[in-house]
Short mmCIF file of C-alpha atoms and ligand atoms in Angstrom, two decimals:
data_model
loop_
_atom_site.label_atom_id
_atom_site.label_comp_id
_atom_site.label_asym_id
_atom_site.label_seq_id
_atom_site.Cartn_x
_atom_site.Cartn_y
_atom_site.Cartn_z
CA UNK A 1 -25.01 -18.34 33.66
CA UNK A 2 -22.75 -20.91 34.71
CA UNK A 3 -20.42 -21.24 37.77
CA UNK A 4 -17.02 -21.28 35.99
CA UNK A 5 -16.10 -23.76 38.62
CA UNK A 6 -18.32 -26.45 37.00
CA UNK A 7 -17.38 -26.29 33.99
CA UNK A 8 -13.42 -24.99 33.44
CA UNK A 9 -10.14 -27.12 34.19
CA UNK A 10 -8.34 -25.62 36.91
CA UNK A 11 -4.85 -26.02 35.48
CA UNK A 12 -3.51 -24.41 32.33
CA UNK A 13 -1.40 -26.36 29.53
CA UNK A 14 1.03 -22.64 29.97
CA UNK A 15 0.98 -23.62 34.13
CA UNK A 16 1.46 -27.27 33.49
CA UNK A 17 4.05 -27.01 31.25
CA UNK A 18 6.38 -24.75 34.07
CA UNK A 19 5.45 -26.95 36.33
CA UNK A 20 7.07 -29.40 34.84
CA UNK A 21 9.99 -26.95 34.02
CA UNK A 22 10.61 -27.04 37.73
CA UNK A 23 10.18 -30.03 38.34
CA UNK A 24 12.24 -31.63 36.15
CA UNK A 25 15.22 -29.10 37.24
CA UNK A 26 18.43 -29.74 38.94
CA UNK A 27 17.84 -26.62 40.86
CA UNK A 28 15.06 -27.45 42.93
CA UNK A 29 16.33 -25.65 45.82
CA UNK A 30 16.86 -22.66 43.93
CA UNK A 31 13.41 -22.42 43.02
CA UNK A 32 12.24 -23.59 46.33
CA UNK A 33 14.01 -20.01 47.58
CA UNK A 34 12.55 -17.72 44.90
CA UNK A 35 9.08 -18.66 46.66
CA UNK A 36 10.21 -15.97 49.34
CA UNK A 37 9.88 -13.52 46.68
CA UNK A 38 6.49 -12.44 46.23
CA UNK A 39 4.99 -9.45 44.35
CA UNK A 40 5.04 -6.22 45.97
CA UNK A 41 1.37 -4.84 45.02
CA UNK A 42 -0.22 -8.56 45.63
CA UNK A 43 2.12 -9.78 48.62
CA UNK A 44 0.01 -13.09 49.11
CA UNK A 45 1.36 -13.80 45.78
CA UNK A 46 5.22 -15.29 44.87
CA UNK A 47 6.25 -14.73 41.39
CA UNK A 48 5.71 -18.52 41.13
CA UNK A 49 2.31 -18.10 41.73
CA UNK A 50 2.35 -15.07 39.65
CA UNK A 51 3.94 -17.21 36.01
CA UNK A 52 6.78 -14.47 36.38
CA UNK A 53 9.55 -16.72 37.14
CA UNK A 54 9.91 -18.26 34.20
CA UNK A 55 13.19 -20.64 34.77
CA UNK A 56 15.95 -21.20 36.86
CA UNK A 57 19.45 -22.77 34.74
CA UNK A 58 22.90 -22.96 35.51
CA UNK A 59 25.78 -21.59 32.73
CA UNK A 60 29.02 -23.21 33.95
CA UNK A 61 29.14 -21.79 37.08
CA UNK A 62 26.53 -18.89 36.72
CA UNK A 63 23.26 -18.91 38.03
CA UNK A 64 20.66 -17.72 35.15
CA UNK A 65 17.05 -16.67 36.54
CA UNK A 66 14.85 -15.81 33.99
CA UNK A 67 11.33 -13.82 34.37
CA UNK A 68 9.30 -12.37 32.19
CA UNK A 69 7.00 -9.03 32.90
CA UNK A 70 3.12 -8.85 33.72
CA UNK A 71 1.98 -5.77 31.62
CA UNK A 72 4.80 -3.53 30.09
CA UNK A 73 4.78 -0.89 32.09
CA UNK A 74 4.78 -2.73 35.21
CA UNK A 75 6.61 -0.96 37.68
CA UNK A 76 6.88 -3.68 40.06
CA UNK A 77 9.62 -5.62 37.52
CA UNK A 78 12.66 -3.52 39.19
CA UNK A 79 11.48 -4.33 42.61
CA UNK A 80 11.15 -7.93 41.58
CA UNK A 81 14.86 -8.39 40.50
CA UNK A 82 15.88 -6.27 43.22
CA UNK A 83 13.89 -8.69 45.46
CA UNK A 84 15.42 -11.96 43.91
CA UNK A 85 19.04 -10.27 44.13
CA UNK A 86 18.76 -10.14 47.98
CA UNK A 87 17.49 -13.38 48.50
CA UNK A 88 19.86 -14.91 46.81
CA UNK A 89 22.80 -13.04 47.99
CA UNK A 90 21.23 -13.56 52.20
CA UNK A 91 21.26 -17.38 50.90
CA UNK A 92 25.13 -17.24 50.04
CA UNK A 93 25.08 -17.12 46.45
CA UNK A 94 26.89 -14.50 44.18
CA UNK A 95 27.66 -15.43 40.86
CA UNK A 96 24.15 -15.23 39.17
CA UNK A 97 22.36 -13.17 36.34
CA UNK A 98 18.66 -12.14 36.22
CA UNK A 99 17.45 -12.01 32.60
CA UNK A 100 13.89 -10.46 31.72
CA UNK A 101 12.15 -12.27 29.13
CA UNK A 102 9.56 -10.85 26.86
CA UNK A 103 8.97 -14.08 24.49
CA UNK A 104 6.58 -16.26 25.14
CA UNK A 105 4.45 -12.91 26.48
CA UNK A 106 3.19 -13.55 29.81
CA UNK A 107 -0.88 -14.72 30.25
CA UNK A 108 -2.61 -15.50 33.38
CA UNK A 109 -2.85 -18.86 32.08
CA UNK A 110 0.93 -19.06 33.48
CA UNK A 111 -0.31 -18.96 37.14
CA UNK A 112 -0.25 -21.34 39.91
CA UNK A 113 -3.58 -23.19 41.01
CA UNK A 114 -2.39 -22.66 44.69
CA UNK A 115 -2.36 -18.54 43.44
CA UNK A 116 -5.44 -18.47 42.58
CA UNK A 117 -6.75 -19.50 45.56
CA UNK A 118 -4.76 -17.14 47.65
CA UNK A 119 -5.49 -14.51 45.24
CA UNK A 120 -9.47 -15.35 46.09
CA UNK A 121 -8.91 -15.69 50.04
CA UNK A 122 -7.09 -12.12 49.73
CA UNK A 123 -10.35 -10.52 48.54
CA UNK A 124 -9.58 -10.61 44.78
CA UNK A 125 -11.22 -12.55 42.13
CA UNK A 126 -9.09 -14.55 40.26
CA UNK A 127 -8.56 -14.97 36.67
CA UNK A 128 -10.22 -17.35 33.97
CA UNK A 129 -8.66 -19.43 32.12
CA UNK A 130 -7.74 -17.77 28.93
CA UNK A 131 -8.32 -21.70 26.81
CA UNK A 132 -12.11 -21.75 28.27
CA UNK A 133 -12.62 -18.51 27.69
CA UNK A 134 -11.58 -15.80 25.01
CA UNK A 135 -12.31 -12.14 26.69
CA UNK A 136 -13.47 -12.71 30.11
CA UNK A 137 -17.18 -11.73 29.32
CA UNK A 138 -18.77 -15.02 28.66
CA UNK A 139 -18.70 -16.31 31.93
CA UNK A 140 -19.27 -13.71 35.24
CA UNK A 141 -17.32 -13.38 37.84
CA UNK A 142 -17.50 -14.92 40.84
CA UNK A 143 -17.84 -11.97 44.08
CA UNK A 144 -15.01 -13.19 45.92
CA UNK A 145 -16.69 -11.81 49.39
CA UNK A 146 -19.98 -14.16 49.41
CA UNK A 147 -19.67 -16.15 46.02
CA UNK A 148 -22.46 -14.44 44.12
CA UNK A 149 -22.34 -14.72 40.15
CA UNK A 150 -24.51 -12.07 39.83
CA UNK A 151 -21.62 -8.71 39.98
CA UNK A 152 -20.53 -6.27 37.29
CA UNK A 153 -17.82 -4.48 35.64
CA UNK A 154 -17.49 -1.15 36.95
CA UNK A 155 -14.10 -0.39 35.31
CA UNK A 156 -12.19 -2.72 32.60
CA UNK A 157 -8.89 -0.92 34.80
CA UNK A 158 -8.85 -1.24 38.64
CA UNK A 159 -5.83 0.10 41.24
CA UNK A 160 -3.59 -1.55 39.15
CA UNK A 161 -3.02 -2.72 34.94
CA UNK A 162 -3.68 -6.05 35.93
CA UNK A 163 -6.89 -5.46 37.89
CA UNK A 164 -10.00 -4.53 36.61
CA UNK A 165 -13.25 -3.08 38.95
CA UNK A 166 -16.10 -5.02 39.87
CA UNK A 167 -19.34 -5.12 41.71
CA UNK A 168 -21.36 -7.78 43.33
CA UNK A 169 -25.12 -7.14 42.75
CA UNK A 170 -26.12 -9.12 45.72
CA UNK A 171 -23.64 -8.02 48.81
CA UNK A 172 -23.10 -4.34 46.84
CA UNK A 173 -19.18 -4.94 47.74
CA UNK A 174 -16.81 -3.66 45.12
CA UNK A 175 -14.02 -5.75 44.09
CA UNK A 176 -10.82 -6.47 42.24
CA UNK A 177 -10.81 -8.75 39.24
CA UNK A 178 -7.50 -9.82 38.14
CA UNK A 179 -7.90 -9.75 34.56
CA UNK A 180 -6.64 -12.75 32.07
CA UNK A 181 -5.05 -11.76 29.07
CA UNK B 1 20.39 -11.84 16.77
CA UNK B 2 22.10 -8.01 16.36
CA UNK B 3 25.53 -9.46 16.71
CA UNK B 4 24.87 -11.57 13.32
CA UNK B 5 24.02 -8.11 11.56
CA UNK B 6 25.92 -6.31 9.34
CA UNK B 7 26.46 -2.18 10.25
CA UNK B 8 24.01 -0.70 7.65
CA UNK B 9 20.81 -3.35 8.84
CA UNK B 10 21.38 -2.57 12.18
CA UNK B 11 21.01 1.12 11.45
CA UNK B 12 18.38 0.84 9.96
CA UNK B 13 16.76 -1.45 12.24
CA UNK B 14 17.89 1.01 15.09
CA UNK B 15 16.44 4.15 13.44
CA UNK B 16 12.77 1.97 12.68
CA UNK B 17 12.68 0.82 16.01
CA UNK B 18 13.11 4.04 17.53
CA UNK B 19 10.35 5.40 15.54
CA UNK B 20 7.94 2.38 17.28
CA UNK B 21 9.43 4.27 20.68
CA UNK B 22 8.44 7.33 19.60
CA UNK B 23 4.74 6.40 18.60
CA UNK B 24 4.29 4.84 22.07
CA UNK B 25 5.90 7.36 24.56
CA UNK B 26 3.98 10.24 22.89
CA UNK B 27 1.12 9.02 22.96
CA UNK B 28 1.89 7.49 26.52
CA UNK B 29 2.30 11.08 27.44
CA UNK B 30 -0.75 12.60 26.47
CA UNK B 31 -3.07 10.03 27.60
CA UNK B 32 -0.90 10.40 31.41
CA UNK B 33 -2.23 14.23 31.37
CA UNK B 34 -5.32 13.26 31.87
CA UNK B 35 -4.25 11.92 35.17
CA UNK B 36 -5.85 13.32 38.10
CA UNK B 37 -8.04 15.22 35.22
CA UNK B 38 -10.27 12.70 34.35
CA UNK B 39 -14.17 12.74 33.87
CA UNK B 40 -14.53 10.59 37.16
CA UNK B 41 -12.17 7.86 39.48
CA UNK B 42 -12.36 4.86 37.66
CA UNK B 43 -11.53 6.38 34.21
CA UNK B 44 -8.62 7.84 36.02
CA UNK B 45 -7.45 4.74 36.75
CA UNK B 46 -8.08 3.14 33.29
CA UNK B 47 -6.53 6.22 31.54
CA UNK B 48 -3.76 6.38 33.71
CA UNK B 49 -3.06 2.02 33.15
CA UNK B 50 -3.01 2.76 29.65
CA UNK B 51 -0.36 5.58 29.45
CA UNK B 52 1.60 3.16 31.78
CA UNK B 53 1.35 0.28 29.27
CA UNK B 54 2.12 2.39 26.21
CA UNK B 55 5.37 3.75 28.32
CA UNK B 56 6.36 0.56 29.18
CA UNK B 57 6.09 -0.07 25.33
CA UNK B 58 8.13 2.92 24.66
CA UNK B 59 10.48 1.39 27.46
CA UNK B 60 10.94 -1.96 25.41
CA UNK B 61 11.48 -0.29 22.10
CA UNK B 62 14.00 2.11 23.73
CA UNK B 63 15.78 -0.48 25.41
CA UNK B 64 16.48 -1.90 22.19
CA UNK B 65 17.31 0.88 20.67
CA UNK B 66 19.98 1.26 23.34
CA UNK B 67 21.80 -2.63 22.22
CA UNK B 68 21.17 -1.41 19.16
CA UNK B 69 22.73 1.62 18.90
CA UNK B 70 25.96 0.26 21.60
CA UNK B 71 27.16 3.50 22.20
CA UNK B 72 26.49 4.70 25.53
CA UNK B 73 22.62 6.38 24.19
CA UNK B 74 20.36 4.74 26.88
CA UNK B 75 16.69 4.33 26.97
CA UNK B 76 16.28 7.71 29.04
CA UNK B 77 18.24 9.73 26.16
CA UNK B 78 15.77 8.84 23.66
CA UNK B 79 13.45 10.10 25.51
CA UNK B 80 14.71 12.51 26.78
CA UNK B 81 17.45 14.16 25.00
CA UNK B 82 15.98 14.44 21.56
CA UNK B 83 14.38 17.84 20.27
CA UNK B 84 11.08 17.64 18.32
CA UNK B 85 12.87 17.68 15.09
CA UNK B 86 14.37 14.17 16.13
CA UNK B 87 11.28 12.40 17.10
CA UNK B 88 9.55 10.14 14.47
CA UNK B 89 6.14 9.27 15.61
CA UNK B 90 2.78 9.64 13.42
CA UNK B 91 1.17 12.83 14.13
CA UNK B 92 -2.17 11.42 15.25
CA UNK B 93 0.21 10.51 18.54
CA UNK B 94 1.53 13.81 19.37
CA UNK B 95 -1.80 16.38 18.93
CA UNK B 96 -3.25 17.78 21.80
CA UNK B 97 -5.90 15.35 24.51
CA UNK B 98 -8.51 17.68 23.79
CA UNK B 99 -11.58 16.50 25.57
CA UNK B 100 -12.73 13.32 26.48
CA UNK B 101 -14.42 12.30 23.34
CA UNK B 102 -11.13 13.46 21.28
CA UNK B 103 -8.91 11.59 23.76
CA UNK B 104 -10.89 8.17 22.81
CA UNK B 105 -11.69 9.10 19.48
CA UNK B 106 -8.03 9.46 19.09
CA UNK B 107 -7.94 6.28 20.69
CA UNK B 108 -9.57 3.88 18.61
CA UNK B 109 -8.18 4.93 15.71
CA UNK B 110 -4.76 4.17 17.21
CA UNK B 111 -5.86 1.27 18.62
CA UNK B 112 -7.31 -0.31 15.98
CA UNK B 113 -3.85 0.38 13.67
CA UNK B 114 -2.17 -1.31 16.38
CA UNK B 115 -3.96 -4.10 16.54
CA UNK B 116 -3.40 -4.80 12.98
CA UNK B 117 0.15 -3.33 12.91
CA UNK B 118 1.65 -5.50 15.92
CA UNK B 119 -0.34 -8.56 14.20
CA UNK B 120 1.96 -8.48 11.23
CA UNK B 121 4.77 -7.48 13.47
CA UNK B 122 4.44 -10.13 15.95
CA UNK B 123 6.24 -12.73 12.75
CA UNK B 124 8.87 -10.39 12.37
CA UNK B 125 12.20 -11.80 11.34
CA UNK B 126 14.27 -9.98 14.12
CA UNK B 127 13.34 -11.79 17.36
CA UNK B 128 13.52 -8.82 19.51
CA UNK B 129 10.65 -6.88 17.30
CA UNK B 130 8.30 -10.18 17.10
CA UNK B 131 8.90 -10.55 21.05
CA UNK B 132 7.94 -7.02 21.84
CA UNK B 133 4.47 -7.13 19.65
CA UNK B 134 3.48 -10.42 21.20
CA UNK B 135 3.65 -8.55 24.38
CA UNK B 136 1.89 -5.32 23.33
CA UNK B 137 -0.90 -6.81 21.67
CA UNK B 138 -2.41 -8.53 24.68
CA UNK B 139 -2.74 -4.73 25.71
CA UNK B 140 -4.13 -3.31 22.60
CA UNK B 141 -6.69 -5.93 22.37
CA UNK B 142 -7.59 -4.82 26.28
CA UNK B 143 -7.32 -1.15 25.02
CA UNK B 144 -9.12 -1.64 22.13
CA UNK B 145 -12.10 -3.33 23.91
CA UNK B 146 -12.66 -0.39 26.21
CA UNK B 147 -11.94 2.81 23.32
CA UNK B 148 -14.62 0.97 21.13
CA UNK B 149 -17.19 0.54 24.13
CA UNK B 150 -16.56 4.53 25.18
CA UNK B 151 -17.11 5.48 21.58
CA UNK B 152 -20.43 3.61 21.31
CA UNK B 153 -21.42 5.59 24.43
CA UNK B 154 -20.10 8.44 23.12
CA UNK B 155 -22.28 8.40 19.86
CA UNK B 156 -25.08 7.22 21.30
CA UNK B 157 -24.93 9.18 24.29
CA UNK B 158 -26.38 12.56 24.90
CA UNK B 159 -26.89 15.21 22.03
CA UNK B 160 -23.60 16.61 23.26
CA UNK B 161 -21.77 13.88 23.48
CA UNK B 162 -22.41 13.15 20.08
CA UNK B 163 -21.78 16.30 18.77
CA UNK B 164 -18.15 16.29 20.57
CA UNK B 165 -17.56 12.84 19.31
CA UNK B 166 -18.09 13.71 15.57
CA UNK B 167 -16.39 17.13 15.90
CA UNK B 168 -12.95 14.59 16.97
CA UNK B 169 -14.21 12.10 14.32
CA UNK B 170 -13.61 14.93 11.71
CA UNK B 171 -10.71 16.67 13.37
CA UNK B 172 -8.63 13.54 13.52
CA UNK B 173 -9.83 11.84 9.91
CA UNK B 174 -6.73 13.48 8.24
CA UNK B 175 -4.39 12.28 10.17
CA UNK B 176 -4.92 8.74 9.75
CA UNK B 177 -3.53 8.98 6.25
CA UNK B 178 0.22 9.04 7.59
CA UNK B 179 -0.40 5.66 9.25
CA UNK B 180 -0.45 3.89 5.89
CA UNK B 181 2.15 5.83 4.43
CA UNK B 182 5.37 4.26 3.24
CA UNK B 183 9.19 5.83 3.19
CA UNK B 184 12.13 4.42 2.33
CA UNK B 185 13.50 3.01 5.38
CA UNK B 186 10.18 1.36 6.23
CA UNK B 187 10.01 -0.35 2.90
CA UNK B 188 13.33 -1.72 3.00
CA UNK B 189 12.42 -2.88 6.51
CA UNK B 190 9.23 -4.86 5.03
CA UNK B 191 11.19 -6.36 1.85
CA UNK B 192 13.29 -7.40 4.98
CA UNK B 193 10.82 -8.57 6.88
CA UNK B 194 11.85 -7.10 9.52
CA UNK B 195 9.11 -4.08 9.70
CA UNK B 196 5.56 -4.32 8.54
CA UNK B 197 3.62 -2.67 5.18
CA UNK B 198 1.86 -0.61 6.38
CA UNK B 199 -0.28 -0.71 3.12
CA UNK B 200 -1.36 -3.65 3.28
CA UNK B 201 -2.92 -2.53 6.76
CA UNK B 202 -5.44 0.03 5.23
CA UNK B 203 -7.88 -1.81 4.28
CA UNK B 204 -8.60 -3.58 7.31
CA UNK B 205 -8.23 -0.58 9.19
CA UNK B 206 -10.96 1.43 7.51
CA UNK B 207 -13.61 -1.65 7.39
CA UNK B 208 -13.16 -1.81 11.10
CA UNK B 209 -13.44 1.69 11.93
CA UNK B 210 -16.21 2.07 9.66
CA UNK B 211 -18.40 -0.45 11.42
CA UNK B 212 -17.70 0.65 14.95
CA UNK B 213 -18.15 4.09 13.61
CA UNK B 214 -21.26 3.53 12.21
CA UNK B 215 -22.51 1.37 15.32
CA UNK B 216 -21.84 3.98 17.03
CA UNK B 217 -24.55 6.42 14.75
CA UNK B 218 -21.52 8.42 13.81
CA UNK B 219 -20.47 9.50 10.22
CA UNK B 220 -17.53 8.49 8.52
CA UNK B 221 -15.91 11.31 7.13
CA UNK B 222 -15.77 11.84 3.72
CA UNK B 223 -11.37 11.77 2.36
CA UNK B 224 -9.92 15.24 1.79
CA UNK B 225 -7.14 16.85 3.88
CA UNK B 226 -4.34 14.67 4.03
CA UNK B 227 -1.56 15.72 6.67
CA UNK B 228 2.05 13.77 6.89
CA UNK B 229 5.77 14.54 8.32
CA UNK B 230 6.02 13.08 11.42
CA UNK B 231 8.33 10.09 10.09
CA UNK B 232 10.51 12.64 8.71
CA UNK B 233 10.58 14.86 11.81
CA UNK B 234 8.32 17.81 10.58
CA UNK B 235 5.71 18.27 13.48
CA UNK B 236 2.65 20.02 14.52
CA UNK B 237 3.53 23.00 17.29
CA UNK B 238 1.87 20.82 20.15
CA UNK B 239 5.11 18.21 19.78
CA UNK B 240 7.47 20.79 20.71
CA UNK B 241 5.12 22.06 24.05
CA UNK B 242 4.39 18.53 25.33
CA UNK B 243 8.36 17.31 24.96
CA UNK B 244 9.35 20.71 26.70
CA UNK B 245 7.38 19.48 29.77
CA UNK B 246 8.20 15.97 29.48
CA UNK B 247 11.62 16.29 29.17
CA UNK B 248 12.61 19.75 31.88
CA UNK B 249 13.17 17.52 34.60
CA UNK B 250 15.46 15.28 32.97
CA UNK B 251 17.19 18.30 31.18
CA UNK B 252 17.41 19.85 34.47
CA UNK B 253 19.08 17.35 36.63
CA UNK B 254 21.28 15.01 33.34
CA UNK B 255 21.34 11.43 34.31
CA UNK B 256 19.14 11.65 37.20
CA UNK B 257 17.64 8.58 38.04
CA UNK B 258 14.65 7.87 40.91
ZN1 ZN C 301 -20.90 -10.47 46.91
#
């Protein structure tokens, strides 16, 4: 086996490719504020980080903010927009529209570099990338407690649908996978 | 776009996407009773994940619906307001969870349609349908994966487990029929390409069943009872029991929201 660390680009063409969204955008500040919104099951985690905000425009005077959900029935979507509402209203703004996007369909591929790596510091393993890898089995996952590549699946569905259950075979500690799709 | 249809399309593509609703919050439902009832924690969680994706399928279908329709029906009255006779969905959604080998049994079957089903629907001409199935099929893949792996368990499990799995095999056989049956609005909706032939799904449907069926040592059943009606509202008695709990509270307390 592999370390996937050896072998796998760290950034995404999806990732890349908002990046450059962003960075290209008038609205810099705008997006600067939306990194005070983070998601409410994975805290350590802004919906930047997360590939949920998808793009920040401006229609004449309107503010457009555009994000697009994890898994369908995520429940934290309403808490999200609720979330982005207050921060921009605290910041002084009032005339903008949040838009949920379904197309293109969300992947972990969309997530930040700088996620992943809080998403491993917070206990959970982080996701492969989807282009070096097509179901998650061919590589293992790394135990994000003491590095070990020797850990199983316990259940393809952890605590939440974007988490699935592991073990690590060396320090016995279960963890959280955060499945790409 | 549904502003650049004309009034009859838009019917039409109201009623088919409500049916896609229908499908996925039934079936959402009955795989969410087996929270807190499942065999052991972790398959508590996965079961309960998967009714919450299907639901949030049901959500995005619904939702439509409601733009579609544009007159004050919103996603919760579809679900909630309709009587049995009203609902659309395929049979194999609505029967009973039975045990745990029927429940994935059930599954696969579904799963694998789906898969196949969302991959034609994912080039859909309306924008809104395409969108939604490039969503759901991430998740059906992911379901998939897991209802094959419990059915190879199941079948080459324990003597019992076996057995159970074979009895849903067989139980469940005739309803797959209905899911490559064609009516009217549906085939207008393919010559439109706006819905999928469901046809031209069959094939690949039984050659992958019949290989993870057969991997898993159990035997494909043999064609004879055929059972349809759900599309045209005519249900088995179990519809009419599960909506009756799904729907009190709403019907209780109208418009409630929480
Ligand atoms: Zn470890």
């Amino acid at each position: 086996m592999v370390a996937m660390s050896q072998v796998l680009p760290l950034v995404a063409a999806a990732y890349s490719e908002r990046l450059t969204r962003r960075n290209n955008s008038e609205l810099t500040q705008i997006w600067d504020l939306l990194d005070q919104v983070t998601d409410p099951e994975i805290p350590v985690l802004s919906i930047w980080d997360l590939g949920v905000l998808t793009q920040v425009e401006k229609q004449q005077e309107k503010l457009l903010i555009s994000i697009t959900p994890t898994y369908s029935g995520c429940p934290a979507m309403d808490t999200i927009a609720a979330d982005i509402s207050s921060v921009l209203t605290a910041a002084g703004y009032q005339n903008f529209s949040i838009k949920r996007v379904l197309a293109p369909a969300w992947k972990t591929d969309l997530m930040s570099p700088e996620g992943k790596a809080k998403l491993h510091q917070y206990g959970i393993a982080p996701p492969l990338l989807n282009e070096n890898c097509c179901s998650g089995q061919c590589f293992s996952i790394e135990c994000p407690h003491c590095g070990s590549l020797n850990t199983k699946t316990i259940s393809e569905f952890g605590s939440t649908a974007c988490k699935a259950l592991h073990q690590c075979l060396d320090c016995n500690e279960p963890f959280d996978y955060f499945k790409n799709i | 776009m549904v502003s650049d249809m004309n009034e009859e399309t838009k019917q039409a593509v109201l009623n088919y996407t409500i049916r896609l609703g229908d499908d996925a919050v039934v079936i959402g439902h009955r795989i969410a009773e087996w929270c807190r009832n499942a065999p052991f924690l972790e398959e508590d969680l996965a079961l309960s994940n998967v009714a919450l994706d299907f639901i949030g399928r049901a959500r995005m279908f619904y939702g439509y619906a409601e733009e579609l329709a544009d007159d004050g029906r919103k996603e919760d009255y579809f679900a909630y307001m309709r009587d049995h006779r009203e609902y659309q969905n395929l049979l194999i959604m609505e029967l009973p969870r039975g045990d745990f080998a029927y429940t994935m049994v059930r599954q696969l079957l579904v799963d694998v349609f789906n898969l196949y089903y969302l991959e034609q629907l994912i080039s859909s001409t309306d924008e809104t349908l395409a969108a939604i199935a490039g969503k759901a099929i991430k998740e059906t893949r992911y379901h998939l994966r897991r209802s094959h792996e419990w059915v190879l368990r199941l079948g080459l499990g324990t003597d019992e487990s076996k057995i159970r799995a074979q009895k849903a095999v067989d139980d469940i056989w005739g309803f797959t029929h209905e899911l490559f049956d064609l009516d009217e609005l549906e085939q207008q909706m393919a010559d439109a390409g706006i819905g999928v032939d469901n046809r031209s799904l069959q094939q690949d449907w039984s050659a992958k069943v019949k290989s993870i069926l057969e991997e898993a040592s159990l035997i494909v059943p043999e064609d004879s009872w055929k059972v349809k009606g759900g599309r045209e509202g005519y249900h088995t008695e179990y519809l009419g029991q599960m909506l009756n709990e799904m729907q009190c509270v709403h019907r209780a307390n109208p418009g409630l929201e929480w």
